[in-house]
Short mmCIF file of C-alpha atoms in Angstrom, two decimals:
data_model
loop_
_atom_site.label_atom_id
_atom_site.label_comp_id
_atom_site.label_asym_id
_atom_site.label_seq_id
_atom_site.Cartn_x
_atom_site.Cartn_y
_atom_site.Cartn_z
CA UNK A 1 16.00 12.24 -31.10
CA UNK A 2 18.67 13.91 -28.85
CA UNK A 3 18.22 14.32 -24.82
CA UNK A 4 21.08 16.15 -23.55
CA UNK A 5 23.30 14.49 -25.75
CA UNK A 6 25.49 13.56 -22.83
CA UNK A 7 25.88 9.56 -23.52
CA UNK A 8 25.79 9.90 -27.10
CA UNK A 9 28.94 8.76 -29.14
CA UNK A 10 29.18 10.41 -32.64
CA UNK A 11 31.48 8.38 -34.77
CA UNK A 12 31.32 10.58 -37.69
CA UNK A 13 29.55 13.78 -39.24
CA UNK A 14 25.51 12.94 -38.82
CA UNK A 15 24.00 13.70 -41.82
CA UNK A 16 20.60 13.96 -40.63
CA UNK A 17 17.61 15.83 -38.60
CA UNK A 18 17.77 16.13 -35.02
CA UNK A 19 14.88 16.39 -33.18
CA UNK A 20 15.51 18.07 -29.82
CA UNK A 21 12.63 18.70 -27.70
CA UNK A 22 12.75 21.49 -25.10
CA UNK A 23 9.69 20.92 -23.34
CA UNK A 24 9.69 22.62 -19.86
CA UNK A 25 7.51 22.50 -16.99
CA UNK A 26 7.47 20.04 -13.23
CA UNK A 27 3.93 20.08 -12.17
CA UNK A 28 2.25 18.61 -9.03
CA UNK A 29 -0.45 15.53 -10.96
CA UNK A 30 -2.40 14.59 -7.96
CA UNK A 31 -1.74 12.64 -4.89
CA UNK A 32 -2.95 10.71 -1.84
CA UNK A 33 -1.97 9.78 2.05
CA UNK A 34 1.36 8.03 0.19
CA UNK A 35 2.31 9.38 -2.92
CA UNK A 36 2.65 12.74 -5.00
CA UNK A 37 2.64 11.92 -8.91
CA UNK A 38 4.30 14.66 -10.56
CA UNK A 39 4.45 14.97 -14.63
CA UNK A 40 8.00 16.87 -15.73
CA UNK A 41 8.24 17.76 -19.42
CA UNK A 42 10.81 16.07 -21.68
CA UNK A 43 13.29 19.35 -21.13
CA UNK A 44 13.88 19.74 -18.55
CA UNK A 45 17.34 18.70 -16.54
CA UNK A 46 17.11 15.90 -15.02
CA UNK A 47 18.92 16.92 -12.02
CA UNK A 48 16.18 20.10 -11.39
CA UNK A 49 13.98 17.84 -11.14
CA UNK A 50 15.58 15.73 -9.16
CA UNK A 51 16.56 18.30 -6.68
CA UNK A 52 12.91 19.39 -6.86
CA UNK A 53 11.79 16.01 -5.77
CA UNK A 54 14.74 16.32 -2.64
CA UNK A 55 13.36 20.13 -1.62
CA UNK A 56 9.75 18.67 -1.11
CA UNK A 57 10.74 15.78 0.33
CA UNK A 58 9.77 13.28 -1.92
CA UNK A 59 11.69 10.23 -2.22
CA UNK A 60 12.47 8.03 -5.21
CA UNK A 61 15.57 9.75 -7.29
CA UNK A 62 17.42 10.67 -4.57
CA UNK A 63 20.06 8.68 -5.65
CA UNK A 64 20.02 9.76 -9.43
CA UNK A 65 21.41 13.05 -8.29
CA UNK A 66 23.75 14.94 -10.83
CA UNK A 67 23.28 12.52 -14.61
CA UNK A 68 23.70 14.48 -16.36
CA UNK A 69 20.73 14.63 -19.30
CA UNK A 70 16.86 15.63 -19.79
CA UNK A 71 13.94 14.02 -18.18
CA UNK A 72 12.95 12.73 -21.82
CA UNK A 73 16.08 10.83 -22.34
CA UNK A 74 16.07 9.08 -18.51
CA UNK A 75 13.14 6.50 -19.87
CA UNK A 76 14.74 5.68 -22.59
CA UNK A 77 18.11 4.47 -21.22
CA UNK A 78 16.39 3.94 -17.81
CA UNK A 79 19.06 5.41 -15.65
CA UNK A 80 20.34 4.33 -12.46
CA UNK A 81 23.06 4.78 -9.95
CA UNK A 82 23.46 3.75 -6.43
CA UNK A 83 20.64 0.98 -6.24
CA UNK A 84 18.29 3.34 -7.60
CA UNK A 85 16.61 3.16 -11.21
CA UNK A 86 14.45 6.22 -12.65
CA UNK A 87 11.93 2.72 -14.21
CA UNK A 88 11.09 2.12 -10.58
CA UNK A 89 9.78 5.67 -9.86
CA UNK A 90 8.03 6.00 -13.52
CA UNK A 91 4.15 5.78 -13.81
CA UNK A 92 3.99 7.31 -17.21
CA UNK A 93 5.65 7.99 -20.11
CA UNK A 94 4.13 10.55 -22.72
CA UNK A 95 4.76 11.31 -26.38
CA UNK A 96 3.91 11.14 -30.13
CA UNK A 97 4.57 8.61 -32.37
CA UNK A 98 6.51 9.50 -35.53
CA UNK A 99 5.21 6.34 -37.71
CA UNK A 100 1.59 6.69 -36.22
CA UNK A 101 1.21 10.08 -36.22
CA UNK A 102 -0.61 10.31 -33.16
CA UNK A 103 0.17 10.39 -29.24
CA UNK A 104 0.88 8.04 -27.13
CA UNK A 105 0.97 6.98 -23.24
CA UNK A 106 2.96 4.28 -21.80
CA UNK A 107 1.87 2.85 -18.39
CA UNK A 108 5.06 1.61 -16.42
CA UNK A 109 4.63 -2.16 -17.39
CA UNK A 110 4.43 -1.33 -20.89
CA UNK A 111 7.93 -0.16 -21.22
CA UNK A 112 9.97 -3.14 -20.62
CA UNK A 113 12.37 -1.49 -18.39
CA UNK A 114 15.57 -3.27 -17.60
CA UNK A 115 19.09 -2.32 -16.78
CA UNK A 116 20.03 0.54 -18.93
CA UNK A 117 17.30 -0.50 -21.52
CA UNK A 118 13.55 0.04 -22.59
CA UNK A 119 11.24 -0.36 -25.18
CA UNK A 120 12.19 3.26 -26.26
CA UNK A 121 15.77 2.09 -26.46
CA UNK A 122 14.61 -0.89 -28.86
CA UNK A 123 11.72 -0.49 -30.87
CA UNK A 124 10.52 2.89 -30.56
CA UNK A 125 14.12 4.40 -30.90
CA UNK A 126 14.02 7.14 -33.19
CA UNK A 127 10.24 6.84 -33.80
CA UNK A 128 8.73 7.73 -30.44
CA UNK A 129 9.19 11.43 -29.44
CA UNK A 130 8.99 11.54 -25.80
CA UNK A 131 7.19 14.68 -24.42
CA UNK A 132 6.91 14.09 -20.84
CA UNK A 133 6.91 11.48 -18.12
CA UNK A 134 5.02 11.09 -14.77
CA UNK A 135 6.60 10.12 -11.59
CA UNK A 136 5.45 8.73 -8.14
CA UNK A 137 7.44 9.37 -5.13
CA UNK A 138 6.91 8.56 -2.17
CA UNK A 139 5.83 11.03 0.86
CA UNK A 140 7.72 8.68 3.59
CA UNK A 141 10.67 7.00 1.63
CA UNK A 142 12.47 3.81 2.82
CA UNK A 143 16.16 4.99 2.05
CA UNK A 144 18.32 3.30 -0.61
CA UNK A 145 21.84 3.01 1.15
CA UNK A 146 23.21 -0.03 -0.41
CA UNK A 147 25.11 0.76 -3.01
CA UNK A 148 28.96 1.60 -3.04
CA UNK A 149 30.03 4.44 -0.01
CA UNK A 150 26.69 5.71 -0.27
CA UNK A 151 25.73 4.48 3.65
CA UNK A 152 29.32 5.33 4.46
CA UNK A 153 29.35 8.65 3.57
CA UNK A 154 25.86 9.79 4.60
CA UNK A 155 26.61 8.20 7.81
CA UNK A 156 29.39 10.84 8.31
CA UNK A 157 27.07 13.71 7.61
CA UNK A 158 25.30 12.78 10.78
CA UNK A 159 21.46 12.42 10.25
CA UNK A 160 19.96 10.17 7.43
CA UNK A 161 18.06 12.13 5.60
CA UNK A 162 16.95 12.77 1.53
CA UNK A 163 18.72 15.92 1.61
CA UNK A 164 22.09 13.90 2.76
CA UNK A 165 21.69 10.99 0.08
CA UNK A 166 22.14 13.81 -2.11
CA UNK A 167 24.60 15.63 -1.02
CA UNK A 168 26.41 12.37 -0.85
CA UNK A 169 25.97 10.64 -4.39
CA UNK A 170 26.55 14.04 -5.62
CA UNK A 171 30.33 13.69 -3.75
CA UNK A 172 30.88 10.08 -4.40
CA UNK A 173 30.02 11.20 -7.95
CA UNK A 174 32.55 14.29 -8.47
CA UNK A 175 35.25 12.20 -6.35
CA UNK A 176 34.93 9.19 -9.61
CA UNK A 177 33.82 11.52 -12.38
CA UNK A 178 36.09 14.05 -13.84
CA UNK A 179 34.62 17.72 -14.85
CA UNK A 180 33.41 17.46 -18.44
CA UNK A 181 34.39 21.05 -19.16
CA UNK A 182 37.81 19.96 -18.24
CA UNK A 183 38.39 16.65 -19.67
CA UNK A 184 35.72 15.54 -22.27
CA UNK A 185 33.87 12.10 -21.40
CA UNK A 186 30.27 10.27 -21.35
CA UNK A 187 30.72 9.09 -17.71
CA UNK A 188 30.21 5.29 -17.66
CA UNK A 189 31.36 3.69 -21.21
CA UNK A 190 30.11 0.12 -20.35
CA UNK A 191 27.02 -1.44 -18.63
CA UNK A 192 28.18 -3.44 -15.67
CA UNK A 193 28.29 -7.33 -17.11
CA UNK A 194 25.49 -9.17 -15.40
CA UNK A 195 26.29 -12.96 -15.87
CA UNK A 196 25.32 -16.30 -14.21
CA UNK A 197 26.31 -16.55 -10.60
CA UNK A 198 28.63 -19.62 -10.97
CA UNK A 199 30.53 -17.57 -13.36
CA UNK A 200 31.20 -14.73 -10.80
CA UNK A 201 31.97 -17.75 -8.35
CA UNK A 202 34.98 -18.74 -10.58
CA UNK A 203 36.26 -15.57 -11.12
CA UNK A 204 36.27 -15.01 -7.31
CA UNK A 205 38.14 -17.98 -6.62
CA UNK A 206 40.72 -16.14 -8.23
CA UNK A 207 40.28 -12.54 -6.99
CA UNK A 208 38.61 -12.23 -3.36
CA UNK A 209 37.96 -8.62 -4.00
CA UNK A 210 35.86 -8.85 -7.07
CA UNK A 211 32.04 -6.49 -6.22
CA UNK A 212 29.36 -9.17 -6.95
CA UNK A 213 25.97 -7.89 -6.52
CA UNK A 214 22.88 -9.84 -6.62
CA UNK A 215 20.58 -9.77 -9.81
CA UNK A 216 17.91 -11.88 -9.04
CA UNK A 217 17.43 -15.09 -10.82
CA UNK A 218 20.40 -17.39 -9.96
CA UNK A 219 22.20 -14.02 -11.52
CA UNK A 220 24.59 -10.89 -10.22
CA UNK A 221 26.24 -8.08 -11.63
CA UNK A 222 29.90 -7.40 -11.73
CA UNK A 223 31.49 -4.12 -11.60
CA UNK A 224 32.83 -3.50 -15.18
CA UNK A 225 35.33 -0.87 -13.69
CA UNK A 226 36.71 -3.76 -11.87
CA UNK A 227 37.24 -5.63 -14.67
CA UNK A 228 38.81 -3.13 -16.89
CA UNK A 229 41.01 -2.06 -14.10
CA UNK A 230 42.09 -5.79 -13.38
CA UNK A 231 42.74 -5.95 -17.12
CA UNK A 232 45.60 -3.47 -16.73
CA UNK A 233 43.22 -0.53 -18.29
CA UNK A 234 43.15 2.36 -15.37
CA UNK A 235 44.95 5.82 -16.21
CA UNK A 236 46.50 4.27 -19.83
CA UNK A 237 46.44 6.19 -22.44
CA UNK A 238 46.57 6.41 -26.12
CA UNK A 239 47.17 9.14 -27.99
CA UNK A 240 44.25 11.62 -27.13
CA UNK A 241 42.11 9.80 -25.30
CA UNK A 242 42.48 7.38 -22.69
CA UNK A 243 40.68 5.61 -19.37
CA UNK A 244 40.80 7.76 -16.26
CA UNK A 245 42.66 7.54 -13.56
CA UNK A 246 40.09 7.35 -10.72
CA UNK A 247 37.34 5.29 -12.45
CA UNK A 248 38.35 2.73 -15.16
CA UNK A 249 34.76 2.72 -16.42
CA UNK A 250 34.96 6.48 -17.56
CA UNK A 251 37.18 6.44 -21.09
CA UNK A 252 38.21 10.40 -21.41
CA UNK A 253 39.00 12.59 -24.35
CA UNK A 254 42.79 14.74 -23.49
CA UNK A 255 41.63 17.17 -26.77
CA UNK A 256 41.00 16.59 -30.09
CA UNK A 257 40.14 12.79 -30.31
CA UNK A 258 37.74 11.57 -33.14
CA UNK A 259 34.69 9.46 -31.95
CA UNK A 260 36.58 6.67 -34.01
CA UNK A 261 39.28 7.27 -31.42
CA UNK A 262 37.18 6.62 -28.82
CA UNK A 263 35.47 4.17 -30.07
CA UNK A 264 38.42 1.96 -31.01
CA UNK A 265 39.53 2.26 -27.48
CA UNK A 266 36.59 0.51 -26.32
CA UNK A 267 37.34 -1.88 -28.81
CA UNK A 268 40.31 -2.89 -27.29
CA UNK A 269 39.72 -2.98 -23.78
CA UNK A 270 36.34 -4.96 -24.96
CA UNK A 271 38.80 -7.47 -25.96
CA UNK A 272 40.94 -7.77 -23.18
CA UNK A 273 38.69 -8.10 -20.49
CA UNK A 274 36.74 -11.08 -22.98
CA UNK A 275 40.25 -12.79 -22.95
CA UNK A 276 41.34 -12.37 -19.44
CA UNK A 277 37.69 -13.01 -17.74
CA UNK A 278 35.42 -14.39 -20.77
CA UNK A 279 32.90 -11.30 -19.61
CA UNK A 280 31.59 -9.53 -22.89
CA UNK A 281 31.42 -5.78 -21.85
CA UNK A 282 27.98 -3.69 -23.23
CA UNK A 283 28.95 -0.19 -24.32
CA UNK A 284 26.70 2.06 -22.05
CA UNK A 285 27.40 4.91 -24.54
CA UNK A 286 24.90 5.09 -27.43
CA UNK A 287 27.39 5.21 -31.04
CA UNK A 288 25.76 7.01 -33.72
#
């Protein structure tokens, strides 16, 4: 079941049906003195609807602006950037069951959302066909400027505003990110590691600079760009593919590299950060 195929890894020829659904549509469900709940369909680009959200003034994805991918596929892998996760704006997800043979409606605390991960992700992969997902977002939105140069730069712009947060993530973005027509890549390659907070500790002993963020739960998250870039990985490359030169977390493809290629390169630098830090690094990147 294929999104917009954008953080998909195919290691080989797929010998197999794909079902890609192209379901369009961003309709107003109902709302009240707070909210607006509006229902998107499983086609649709993310980032319309997104920028939808931004033109009415509605807050809640603001900081999701430009993943790239479907609405169907942003459940599933539960995206997030910039202190922002689509699971915490989701009331609803829709679809039909492939096993079952029937439809199917998820409230929000039925899909086990977590850091890049759902139940879609686990045990409804491949067998629940999402066909489209209700958000609620808010009418007077508390602004999410924690995250990275995301205050920084929306600062500059003058007034704090949604429009601004957009503009903004969508520059801090295109400054780390290079242009997938140009040079081939899935944007981030690996989940940042979260780990126990007395193993960050140690590891900042060591290196002052190290981003920590807090978890919750005696636990924070590391930046896994950090890592790989501390681990000698930034702007190497190997044959035709490599890790980029502004963002160690985005591996690239120069031309003509195999998703084995790829792959194997993740392999490596998998390794080196385990033996330098002890962190295990998650691929981000579905490998089919």
């Amino acid at each position: 079941i294929l999104g917009g195929g954008s953080n998909i890894l195919f290691l080989n020829d797929f010998n197999g049906i794909i079902l890609y659904p192209k379901i369009p549509g961003i309709n107003i469900c109902k709302e009240d003195r707070q909210y607006i709940w509006i229902e998107a369909g499983a086609g649709e680009v993310w980032d319309d609807l997104v920028k939808f959200c931004v033109d009415a003034g509605l807050g809640g994805l603001e900081n999701l602006s430009d993943i790239p991918g479907s609405v169907g596929a942003a459940p599933v892998q539960n995206i997030g950037a910039y202190g922002q996760e689509a699971g915490n704006a989701i009331e609803l997800v829709k679809g039909y069951d492939l096993v079952k043979k029937e439809t199917a409606e998820f409230k929000n605390s039925d899909c086990e959302f977590e850091y890049r991960n759902s139940l879609f992700k686990r045990e409804l992969k491949n067998r629940f066909v999402i066909t489209s997902v209700v958000f609620r977002l808010d009418k007077f939105p508390e602004y999410n400027l924690s995250y990275g140069k995301v205050e920084e730069t929306v600062k500059a712009m003058g007034e704090v505003n949604l429009q601004n947060i957009r503009k903004a993530v969508k520059n801090i973005r295109s400054s780390k990110l290079p242009n997938v027509n140009i040079l081939g890549n899935a944007g981030s390659f690996f989940k940042n590691p979260v780990v126990k907070k007395e193993v960050a500790e140690k590891i900042q002993s060591v290196y002052s600079d190290i981003p920590v963020y807090q978890a919750g739960g005696g636990q924070v998250k590391i930046a896994a760009g950090w890592l790989i870039d501390k681990s000698g990985w930034r702007g190497r490359r190997s044959g035709n593919v490599g890790v980029y030169s502004q963002q160690a977390l985005v591996l690239v493809n120069y031309g003509g590299a195999t998703g084995e290629e790829i792959y194997n390169l993740s392999e490596e630098i998998t390794r080196s950060v385990f033996e330098k830090f002890g962190i295990s690094l998650e691929r981000e990147v579905n490998c089919i």
